[in-house]
Coordinates of N, CA and C in Angstrom, one line a residue:
Chain A
S1 N 0.8 -1.2 0.0 CA 0.0 0.0 0.0 C 0.9 1.2 0.0
Q2 N 0.3 2.3 -0.5 CA 1.1 3.6 -0.6 C 1.1 4.2 0.8
Q3 N 2.3 4.7 1.2 CA 2.4 5.4 2.5 C 2.1 6.8 2.4
G4 N 2.5 7.5 1.3 CA 2.3 8.9 1.2 C 1.2 9.3 0.3
E5 N 0.5 10.3 0.6 CA -0.5 10.8 -0.3 C -0.3 12.3 -0.6
E6 N -0.1 12.6 -1.9 CA 0.1 14.0 -2.3 C -1.2 14.7 -2.6
D7 N -1.1 16.0 -2.3 CA -2.2 16.9 -2.6 C -1.7 18.2 -3.0
P8 N -2.2 18.8 -4.1 CA -3.3 18.3 -5.0 C -2.7 17.2 -5.9
Q9 N -3.6 16.5 -6.6 CA -3.1 15.5 -7.6 C -2.6 16.2 -8.8
A10 N -3.1 17.4 -9.1 CA -2.7 18.1 -10.3 C -2.7 19.6 -10.0
L11 N -1.7 20.3 -10.5 CA -1.6 21.8 -10.2 C -1.2 22.5 -11.5
S12 N -1.9 23.5 -11.8 CA -1.5 24.3 -13.0 C -1.3 25.8 -12.6
I13 N -0.1 26.3 -12.9 CA 0.2 27.7 -12.6 C 0.9 28.4 -13.7
Q14 N 1.0 29.7 -13.6 CA 1.7 30.5 -14.6 C 3.2 30.6 -14.2
E15 N 4.0 30.7 -15.1 CA 5.5 30.9 -14.9 C 5.7 32.1 -14.0
G16 N 6.6 32.0 -13.0 CA 6.8 33.0 -12.1 C 6.1 32.9 -10.8
E17 N 5.0 32.1 -10.8 CA 4.2 31.9 -9.5 C 4.9 30.8 -8.7
N18 N 4.5 30.7 -7.5 CA 5.0 29.7 -6.6 C 4.1 28.5 -6.6
A19 N 4.6 27.3 -6.5 CA 3.9 26.1 -6.4 C 4.1 25.4 -5.1
T20 N 3.0 25.0 -4.5 CA 3.1 24.2 -3.2 C 2.4 22.9 -3.4
M21 N 3.1 21.9 -3.0 CA 2.6 20.5 -3.0 C 2.7 19.9 -1.6
N22 N 1.7 19.2 -1.2 CA 1.7 18.6 0.2 C 1.7 17.1 0.1
C23 N 2.3 16.5 1.2 CA 2.4 15.1 1.3 C 2.0 14.7 2.7
S24 N 1.1 13.7 2.8 CA 0.8 13.2 4.2 C 1.2 11.7 4.2
Y25 N 1.6 11.3 5.4 CA 2.0 9.9 5.5 C 1.4 9.3 6.8
K26 N 1.5 8.0 7.0 CA 0.7 7.3 8.0 C 1.5 6.9 9.2
T27 N 2.8 6.5 9.0 CA 3.6 6.0 10.1 C 4.8 6.8 10.3
S28 N 5.5 6.5 11.4 CA 6.7 7.3 11.7 C 7.8 7.0 10.7
I29 N 8.6 8.0 10.5 CA 9.6 8.0 9.4 C 11.0 8.3 9.9
N30 N 12.0 7.9 9.2 CA 13.4 8.3 9.4 C 13.7 9.6 8.6
N31 N 13.2 9.6 7.4 CA 13.4 10.8 6.6 C 12.3 10.8 5.5
L32 N 12.2 11.9 4.9 CA 11.2 12.1 3.8 C 12.0 12.8 2.6
Q33 N 11.7 12.3 1.4 CA 12.4 12.8 0.3 C 11.4 13.2 -0.8
W34 N 11.8 14.2 -1.6 CA 11.1 14.6 -2.7 C 11.8 14.3 -4.0
Y35 N 11.1 13.7 -5.0 CA 11.6 13.4 -6.3 C 10.8 14.1 -7.4
R36 N 11.5 14.4 -8.5 CA 10.8 14.9 -9.7 C 10.9 13.9 -10.8
Q37 N 9.8 13.8 -11.6 CA 9.8 12.9 -12.7 C 9.3 13.6 -14.0
N38 N 10.2 13.8 -14.9 CA 9.7 14.3 -16.2 C 9.1 13.2 -17.0
S39 N 8.2 13.6 -17.9 CA 7.5 12.6 -18.7 C 8.4 11.6 -19.4
G40 N 8.2 10.3 -19.1 CA 8.9 9.3 -19.8 C 10.3 9.1 -19.3
R41 N 10.6 9.7 -18.2 CA 12.0 9.6 -17.6 C 11.9 9.0 -16.2
G42 N 13.1 8.7 -15.7 CA 13.2 8.2 -14.3 C 13.1 9.4 -13.4
L43 N 13.1 9.0 -12.1 CA 12.9 10.0 -11.0 C 14.3 10.6 -10.7
V44 N 14.2 11.9 -10.3 CA 15.4 12.7 -9.9 C 15.3 13.1 -8.5
H45 N 16.2 12.8 -7.6 CA 16.2 13.2 -6.2 C 16.4 14.7 -6.1
L46 N 15.4 15.4 -5.4 CA 15.5 16.8 -5.2 C 16.0 17.2 -3.8
I47 N 15.5 16.6 -2.8 CA 15.8 17.1 -1.4 C 15.4 16.1 -0.4
L48 N 16.1 16.0 0.7 CA 15.8 15.1 1.8 C 15.6 15.9 3.0
I49 N 14.7 15.5 3.9 CA 14.6 16.2 5.2 C 14.4 15.0 6.2
R50 N 15.2 15.1 7.3 CA 15.2 14.1 8.3 C 14.1 14.3 9.3
S51 N 13.8 13.3 10.0 CA 12.7 13.4 11.0 C 12.9 14.4 12.1
N52 N 14.1 14.8 12.3 CA 14.4 15.8 13.4 C 14.6 17.2 12.8
E53 N 14.3 17.4 11.6 CA 14.4 18.7 10.9 C 13.0 19.2 10.6
R54 N 12.9 20.5 10.6 CA 11.5 21.1 10.3 C 11.5 21.8 9.0
E55 N 12.6 22.3 8.5 CA 12.6 23.0 7.2 C 14.0 22.9 6.6
K56 N 14.0 22.8 5.2 CA 15.3 22.8 4.5 C 15.1 23.5 3.2
H57 N 16.2 24.1 2.7 CA 16.1 24.9 1.5 C 17.2 24.3 0.5
S58 N 16.9 24.4 -0.8 CA 17.8 24.1 -1.8 C 17.5 24.9 -3.0
G59 N 18.2 25.9 -3.3 CA 17.9 26.8 -4.4 C 16.5 27.3 -4.3
R60 N 15.6 27.0 -5.3 CA 14.2 27.5 -5.3 C 13.3 26.6 -4.5
L61 N 13.8 25.6 -3.9 CA 13.0 24.6 -3.2 C 13.0 24.9 -1.7
R62 N 11.8 24.7 -1.1 CA 11.8 24.8 0.3 C 10.9 23.6 0.8
V63 N 11.4 22.8 1.7 CA 10.6 21.7 2.2 C 10.4 21.9 3.7
T64 N 9.2 21.6 4.1 CA 8.9 21.6 5.6 C 8.4 20.2 6.0
L65 N 8.6 19.9 7.2 CA 8.1 18.6 7.8 C 7.5 18.9 9.1
D66 N 6.3 18.4 9.3 CA 5.6 18.4 10.6 C 5.3 17.0 11.0
T67 N 6.2 16.5 11.9 CA 6.0 15.1 12.3 C 4.8 14.9 13.1
S68 N 4.3 15.9 13.8 CA 3.1 15.7 14.7 C 1.9 15.6 13.8
K69 N 1.9 16.2 12.6 CA 0.8 16.1 11.7 C 1.0 15.0 10.6
K70 N 2.2 14.5 10.6 CA 2.7 13.5 9.6 C 2.4 14.1 8.2
S71 N 3.0 15.2 8.0 CA 2.9 15.9 6.7 C 4.1 16.7 6.3
S72 N 4.3 16.9 5.0 CA 5.4 17.6 4.5 C 4.8 18.5 3.3
S73 N 5.5 19.6 3.1 CA 5.2 20.4 1.9 C 6.4 20.7 1.1
L74 N 6.3 20.8 -0.2 CA 7.3 21.2 -1.1 C 6.9 22.5 -1.8
L75 N 7.7 23.6 -1.6 CA 7.4 24.8 -2.2 C 8.4 25.1 -3.3
I76 N 8.0 25.4 -4.5 CA 8.9 25.8 -5.6 C 8.6 27.2 -5.8
T77 N 9.6 28.1 -5.6 CA 9.4 29.5 -5.8 C 9.8 29.9 -7.3
A78 N 9.1 31.0 -7.7 CA 9.4 31.5 -9.1 C 9.5 30.4 -10.1
S79 N 8.4 29.7 -10.3 CA 8.4 28.5 -11.1 C 8.7 28.9 -12.6
R80 N 9.3 27.9 -13.3 CA 9.6 28.0 -14.7 C 9.0 26.9 -15.5
A81 N 8.8 27.1 -16.8 CA 8.2 26.1 -17.6 C 8.9 24.7 -17.5
A82 N 10.2 24.8 -17.2 CA 11.0 23.6 -17.1 C 10.7 22.8 -15.8
D83 N 10.0 23.4 -14.9 CA 9.6 22.7 -13.6 C 8.4 21.8 -13.9
T84 N 7.8 21.9 -15.1 CA 6.7 21.0 -15.4 C 7.1 19.5 -15.3
A85 N 6.4 18.8 -14.4 CA 6.8 17.4 -14.1 C 5.9 16.9 -13.1
S86 N 6.1 15.6 -12.7 CA 5.4 15.0 -11.6 C 6.3 15.0 -10.4
Y87 N 5.8 15.3 -9.2 CA 6.6 15.4 -8.0 C 6.1 14.3 -7.0
F88 N 7.0 13.6 -6.5 CA 6.6 12.5 -5.5 C 7.3 12.7 -4.2
C89 N 6.6 12.4 -3.1 CA 7.3 12.3 -1.8 C 7.5 10.8 -1.6
A90 N 8.5 10.6 -0.8 CA 8.9 9.2 -0.5 C 9.4 9.2 0.9
T91 N 8.9 8.2 1.7 CA 9.3 8.0 3.1 C 10.1 6.8 3.3
D92 N 11.0 6.9 4.2 CA 11.9 5.8 4.7 C 11.4 5.5 6.1
L93 N 10.9 4.2 6.2 CA 10.2 3.8 7.5 C 11.2 3.0 8.3
G94 N 10.7 2.6 9.5 CA 11.4 1.6 10.3 C 12.5 2.3 11.1
S95 N 13.3 1.4 11.7 CA 14.4 1.9 12.6 C 15.7 2.1 11.7
G96 N 16.2 3.2 11.8 CA 17.4 3.5 11.0 C 17.0 3.8 9.6
N97 N 18.0 4.2 8.8 CA 17.7 4.6 7.4 C 17.9 3.3 6.6
T98 N 16.7 2.7 6.3 CA 16.7 1.3 5.7 C 17.1 1.4 4.2
G99 N 16.8 2.6 3.6 CA 17.0 2.7 2.1 C 15.8 2.2 1.4
K100 N 14.7 1.7 2.1 CA 13.5 1.2 1.5 C 12.5 2.4 1.5
L101 N 12.3 3.0 0.3 CA 11.5 4.1 0.1 C 10.1 3.7 -0.3
I102 N 9.1 4.3 0.3 CA 7.7 4.1 -0.1 C 7.2 5.4 -0.7
F103 N 6.8 5.4 -2.0 CA 6.4 6.6 -2.7 C 4.9 6.8 -2.7
G104 N 4.6 8.1 -2.7 CA 3.2 8.5 -2.9 C 2.8 8.5 -4.3
Q105 N 1.5 8.9 -4.5 CA 0.9 8.9 -5.9 C 1.4 10.0 -6.8
G106 N 1.9 11.1 -6.2 CA 2.5 12.1 -7.0 C 1.5 13.3 -7.2
T107 N 2.1 14.5 -7.5 CA 1.4 15.7 -7.9 C 1.9 16.0 -9.3
T108 N 1.0 16.2 -10.2 CA 1.4 16.6 -11.6 C 1.4 18.1 -11.7
L109 N 2.5 18.8 -11.9 CA 2.6 20.2 -12.0 C 2.8 20.7 -13.4
Q110 N 2.0 21.6 -13.8 CA 2.1 22.2 -15.2 C 2.4 23.7 -15.0
V111 N 3.5 24.2 -15.5 CA 3.8 25.6 -15.4 C 3.7 26.1 -16.9
K112 N 2.8 27.1 -17.0 CA 2.5 27.6 -18.3 C 3.4 28.9 -18.6
P113 N 4.0 28.9 -19.7 CA 4.9 30.1 -20.0 C 4.1 31.4 -20.2
Chain B
E1 N 30.1 11.3 -14.3 CA 29.7 10.0 -13.8 C 28.6 9.5 -14.6
A2 N 28.7 8.3 -15.1 CA 27.6 7.7 -15.9 C 26.4 7.4 -15.0
G3 N 25.2 7.4 -15.6 CA 24.0 7.2 -14.8 C 23.7 5.7 -14.7
V4 N 22.5 5.4 -14.2 CA 22.0 4.0 -14.1 C 21.5 3.7 -15.5
A5 N 22.0 2.6 -16.1 CA 21.6 2.2 -17.4 C 20.6 1.1 -17.4
Q6 N 19.6 1.2 -18.2 CA 18.6 0.2 -18.3 C 18.3 -0.2 -19.7
S7 N 18.0 -1.4 -20.0 CA 17.6 -1.8 -21.3 C 16.7 -3.0 -21.2
P8 N 15.8 -3.2 -22.2 CA 15.5 -2.3 -23.3 C 14.7 -1.1 -22.8
R9 N 14.5 -0.1 -23.7 CA 13.8 1.1 -23.3 C 12.3 0.8 -23.4
Y10 N 11.9 0.0 -24.4 CA 10.5 -0.4 -24.5 C 10.4 -1.9 -24.9
K11 N 9.3 -2.5 -24.5 CA 9.1 -3.9 -24.8 C 7.6 -4.1 -24.8
I12 N 7.2 -4.8 -25.9 CA 5.8 -5.2 -26.1 C 5.8 -6.7 -26.2
I13 N 5.0 -7.4 -25.4 CA 4.9 -8.8 -25.4 C 3.4 -9.2 -25.3
E14 N 3.2 -10.5 -25.6 CA 1.8 -11.0 -25.4 C 1.8 -11.7 -24.0
K15 N 0.6 -11.7 -23.5 CA 0.4 -12.3 -22.2 C 0.9 -13.8 -22.3
R16 N 1.4 -14.2 -21.2 CA 1.9 -15.6 -21.0 C 3.4 -15.7 -21.5
Q17 N 3.8 -14.7 -22.2 CA 5.2 -14.7 -22.7 C 6.2 -14.3 -21.5
S18 N 7.4 -14.5 -21.7 CA 8.4 -14.1 -20.7 C 9.2 -12.9 -21.2
V19 N 9.7 -12.1 -20.2 CA 10.5 -10.9 -20.6 C 11.6 -10.7 -19.5
A20 N 12.7 -10.1 -19.9 CA 13.7 -9.8 -19.0 C 14.2 -8.4 -19.2
F21 N 14.5 -7.7 -18.1 CA 15.0 -6.4 -18.1 C 16.4 -6.4 -17.4
W22 N 17.2 -5.5 -17.9 CA 18.6 -5.4 -17.5 C 18.9 -4.0 -16.9
C23 N 19.7 -4.0 -15.8 CA 20.1 -2.8 -15.2 C 21.6 -2.8 -14.8
N24 N 22.3 -1.7 -15.1 CA 23.7 -1.6 -14.7 C 23.7 -0.3 -13.9
P25 N 24.0 -0.5 -12.6 CA 23.9 0.7 -11.7 C 25.2 1.5 -11.8
I26 N 25.3 2.6 -11.2 CA 26.4 3.5 -11.1 C 27.6 2.7 -10.4
S27 N 28.7 2.8 -11.0 CA 29.9 2.0 -10.5 C 30.1 2.4 -9.0
G28 N 30.2 1.3 -8.2 CA 30.5 1.5 -6.8 C 29.2 1.6 -5.9
H29 N 28.0 1.7 -6.6 CA 26.8 1.7 -5.8 C 26.4 0.3 -5.4
A30 N 26.5 0.1 -4.1 CA 26.3 -1.3 -3.6 C 24.8 -1.7 -3.5
T31 N 24.0 -0.7 -3.3 CA 22.5 -1.0 -3.2 C 21.8 -0.8 -4.5
L32 N 21.0 -1.7 -4.8 CA 20.2 -1.6 -6.1 C 18.8 -2.0 -5.8
Y33 N 17.9 -1.3 -6.5 CA 16.5 -1.5 -6.3 C 15.8 -1.6 -7.6
W34 N 14.7 -2.4 -7.6 CA 13.8 -2.5 -8.8 C 12.4 -2.0 -8.3
Y35 N 11.9 -1.1 -9.1 CA 10.5 -0.5 -8.8 C 9.6 -0.8 -10.0
Q36 N 8.3 -0.9 -9.7 CA 7.3 -1.0 -10.7 C 6.4 0.2 -10.6
Q37 N 6.3 0.9 -11.7 CA 5.4 2.1 -11.7 C 4.3 1.9 -12.7
I38 N 3.1 1.7 -12.2 CA 2.0 1.6 -13.1 C 1.5 3.1 -13.4
L39 N 1.0 3.2 -14.6 CA 0.6 4.6 -15.1 C -0.3 5.3 -14.2
G40 N 0.2 6.5 -13.8 CA -0.6 7.4 -12.9 C -0.4 7.1 -11.5
Q41 N 0.5 6.2 -11.1 CA 0.8 5.9 -9.7 C 2.3 6.2 -9.4
G42 N 2.6 6.1 -8.1 CA 4.0 6.2 -7.7 C 4.7 4.9 -7.8
P43 N 6.0 4.9 -7.8 CA 6.7 3.6 -7.9 C 6.5 2.8 -6.7
K44 N 6.5 1.5 -6.9 CA 6.3 0.5 -5.9 C 7.5 -0.4 -5.9
L45 N 8.2 -0.5 -4.7 CA 9.4 -1.4 -4.5 C 9.1 -2.8 -4.8
L46 N 9.9 -3.5 -5.6 CA 9.8 -4.9 -5.9 C 10.9 -5.6 -5.1
I47 N 12.1 -5.2 -5.2 CA 13.2 -5.9 -4.6 C 14.4 -4.9 -4.3
Q48 N 15.1 -5.2 -3.2 CA 16.2 -4.4 -2.9 C 17.4 -5.4 -2.7
F49 N 18.5 -5.0 -3.3 CA 19.8 -5.8 -3.2 C 20.8 -5.0 -2.5
Q50 N 21.6 -5.6 -1.7 CA 22.8 -5.0 -1.1 C 24.0 -5.9 -1.6
N51 N 24.8 -5.3 -2.5 CA 25.8 -6.1 -3.3 C 25.0 -7.2 -4.0
N52 N 25.3 -8.5 -3.8 CA 24.6 -9.5 -4.6 C 23.6 -10.3 -3.7
G53 N 23.3 -9.7 -2.5 CA 22.4 -10.3 -1.6 C 21.0 -9.6 -1.6
V54 N 19.9 -10.3 -1.4 CA 18.6 -9.7 -1.4 C 18.4 -9.2 0.1
V55 N 18.0 -7.9 0.1 CA 17.7 -7.3 1.4 C 16.2 -7.4 1.7
D56 N 15.4 -7.2 0.6 CA 13.9 -7.1 0.8 C 13.3 -7.5 -0.5
D57 N 12.5 -8.6 -0.5 CA 11.8 -9.0 -1.7 C 10.3 -9.3 -1.3
S58 N 9.9 -8.6 -0.3 CA 8.6 -9.0 0.3 C 7.4 -8.6 -0.7
Q59 N 7.6 -7.7 -1.6 CA 6.6 -7.3 -2.5 C 6.8 -7.8 -3.9
L60 N 7.7 -8.7 -4.1 CA 7.9 -9.3 -5.4 C 7.0 -10.5 -5.6
P61 N 6.2 -10.5 -6.6 CA 5.3 -11.6 -6.9 C 6.1 -12.8 -7.3
K62 N 6.5 -13.6 -6.4 CA 7.6 -14.6 -6.7 C 7.1 -15.8 -7.5
D63 N 5.7 -15.9 -7.7 CA 5.3 -16.9 -8.6 C 5.6 -16.6 -10.1
R64 N 5.8 -15.4 -10.4 CA 6.1 -15.0 -11.8 C 7.3 -14.1 -12.0
F65 N 7.7 -13.4 -10.9 CA 8.8 -12.5 -11.0 C 10.1 -13.1 -10.3
S66 N 11.2 -12.9 -10.9 CA 12.5 -13.2 -10.3 C 13.5 -12.2 -10.6
A67 N 14.5 -12.0 -9.8 CA 15.5 -11.1 -10.0 C 16.8 -11.6 -9.4
E68 N 17.9 -11.2 -10.1 CA 19.2 -11.6 -9.6 C 20.2 -10.5 -9.8
R69 N 21.3 -10.5 -9.0 CA 22.3 -9.6 -9.2 C 23.7 -10.3 -8.9
L70 N 24.1 -10.9 -10.0 CA 25.3 -11.7 -10.0 C 26.5 -10.8 -9.8
K71 N 27.5 -11.2 -9.0 CA 28.7 -10.4 -8.8 C 28.5 -9.1 -8.2
G72 N 27.3 -8.8 -7.8 CA 27.0 -7.5 -7.1 C 27.1 -6.3 -8.0
V73 N 26.9 -6.5 -9.3 CA 27.0 -5.3 -10.2 C 25.7 -5.2 -11.0
D74 N 25.6 -5.8 -12.2 CA 24.4 -5.8 -13.0 C 23.3 -6.6 -12.4
S75 N 22.1 -6.3 -12.8 CA 20.9 -7.0 -12.3 C 20.0 -7.3 -13.4
T76 N 19.3 -8.4 -13.3 CA 18.2 -8.7 -14.3 C 16.9 -8.9 -13.5
L77 N 15.8 -8.5 -14.1 CA 14.5 -8.7 -13.5 C 13.7 -9.5 -14.6
K78 N 13.1 -10.6 -14.3 CA 12.4 -11.4 -15.2 C 10.9 -11.6 -14.8
I79 N 10.1 -11.7 -15.8 CA 8.7 -12.0 -15.6 C 8.3 -13.2 -16.5
Q80 N 7.8 -14.2 -15.8 CA 7.4 -15.4 -16.6 C 6.4 -16.2 -15.8
P81 N 5.1 -16.3 -16.4 CA 4.6 -15.7 -17.6 C 4.0 -14.3 -17.3
A82 N 4.0 -13.4 -18.2 CA 3.5 -12.1 -18.0 C 2.0 -12.1 -18.1
K83 N 1.4 -11.1 -17.3 CA 0.0 -10.9 -17.3 C -0.3 -9.5 -17.8
L84 N -1.5 -9.2 -18.1 CA -1.9 -7.9 -18.6 C -1.6 -6.8 -17.6
E85 N -1.8 -7.1 -16.3 CA -1.6 -6.2 -15.2 C -0.1 -5.9 -14.9
D86 N 0.8 -6.6 -15.6 CA 2.2 -6.3 -15.5 C 2.6 -5.1 -16.3
S87 N 1.8 -4.6 -17.2 CA 2.1 -3.5 -18.0 C 2.4 -2.3 -17.1
A88 N 3.6 -1.8 -17.2 CA 4.1 -0.7 -16.3 C 5.5 -0.3 -16.8
V89 N 6.0 0.7 -16.1 CA 7.4 1.0 -16.3 C 8.2 0.4 -15.1
Y90 N 9.3 -0.3 -15.5 CA 10.1 -0.9 -14.5 C 11.4 -0.1 -14.3
L91 N 11.6 0.4 -13.1 CA 12.6 1.4 -12.8 C 13.7 0.7 -12.0
C92 N 14.9 0.9 -12.3 CA 16.1 0.5 -11.5 C 16.7 1.7 -10.9
A93 N 17.1 1.5 -9.7 CA 17.8 2.6 -9.0 C 18.9 2.1 -8.2
S94 N 19.9 3.0 -7.9 CA 21.0 2.6 -7.0 C 21.3 3.7 -6.1
S95 N 22.1 3.4 -5.1 CA 22.4 4.4 -4.1 C 23.8 4.1 -3.5
V96 N 24.5 5.1 -3.1 CA 25.8 4.9 -2.4 C 25.8 5.8 -1.2
A97 N 25.5 7.1 -1.4 CA 25.5 8.0 -0.3 C 24.1 8.2 0.2
Y98 N 23.5 7.1 0.7 CA 22.2 7.2 1.2 C 22.2 7.5 2.7
P99 N 21.4 8.4 3.3 CA 20.2 9.0 2.5 C 20.5 10.3 1.9
E100 N 21.6 10.9 2.1 CA 21.8 12.3 1.7 C 21.5 12.5 0.2
D101 N 22.0 11.6 -0.6 CA 21.8 11.8 -2.0 C 20.7 11.0 -2.6
G102 N 19.9 10.3 -1.7 CA 18.8 9.6 -2.2 C 19.1 8.5 -3.2
Y103 N 18.2 8.2 -4.0 CA 18.4 7.2 -5.1 C 18.8 7.9 -6.4
T104 N 19.5 7.2 -7.3 CA 19.7 7.6 -8.7 C 18.9 6.6 -9.5
F105 N 18.0 7.1 -10.3 CA 17.1 6.2 -11.1 C 17.6 6.1 -12.5
G106 N 17.4 5.0 -13.2 CA 17.5 4.9 -14.6 C 16.2 5.4 -15.3
S107 N 16.2 5.4 -16.6 CA 15.1 5.9 -17.3 C 13.9 4.9 -17.4
G108 N 14.2 3.7 -17.0 CA 13.2 2.7 -17.0 C 12.9 1.9 -18.3
T109 N 12.2 0.8 -18.1 CA 11.8 0.0 -19.3 C 10.2 0.0 -19.3
R110 N 9.6 0.5 -20.3 CA 8.2 0.5 -20.4 C 7.7 -0.8 -21.0
L111 N 7.0 -1.6 -20.2 CA 6.5 -2.9 -20.7 C 5.0 -2.8 -21.0
T112 N 4.6 -3.2 -22.2 CA 3.2 -3.3 -22.5 C 2.9 -4.8 -22.8
V113 N 1.9 -5.4 -22.1 CA 1.5 -6.7 -22.2 C 0.2 -6.7 -22.9
V114 N 0.1 -7.4 -24.1 CA -1.2 -7.3 -24.9 C -1.8 -8.7 -25.0

């Protein structure tokens, strides 16, 4: 079964706007990761946040984690047409970093030029 | 640094036929994963290898799926016999600096079973 659920399932914005995607999960995690998948391609690792962290930044990406609510959000600022892709959250469960990632269903982002 | 290589890129077979996918991870990556991604869904883990040993194959349908990683480098995933519901993209991923760098995925093999 899928651990994470992304919201919204689809998002369409104009270039330059910010995009926010949310991920909820069910059980305790070691870390949560976000991946991007362009159409017909493999997934690309974007950013990782550990269970003891609340916020991380990487370029135009900002990730937050609220372990009490079992949720995370990914913010992409000043979006570009090249950001058009599907975005997945993935959680690492169990004790220690097992390397076994459970992916959510994904959010499809369309950025219009 | 070369990426994770997968072949073939596409495969169309009839149900009940067999098929094999090949993956060559990034050199030095000890951990290798096979994921199945059905259209419109997130990837689902099938099997995890550490070097040439299986770490987790709890979600591999062992009556029809098999995987091996001889010599701890390349890996093959086989389906025999294939069913219509096996139509999906099969993704291979490897990791070395986990969790900091996450997984590195290949481009996948798109399987269509008709």
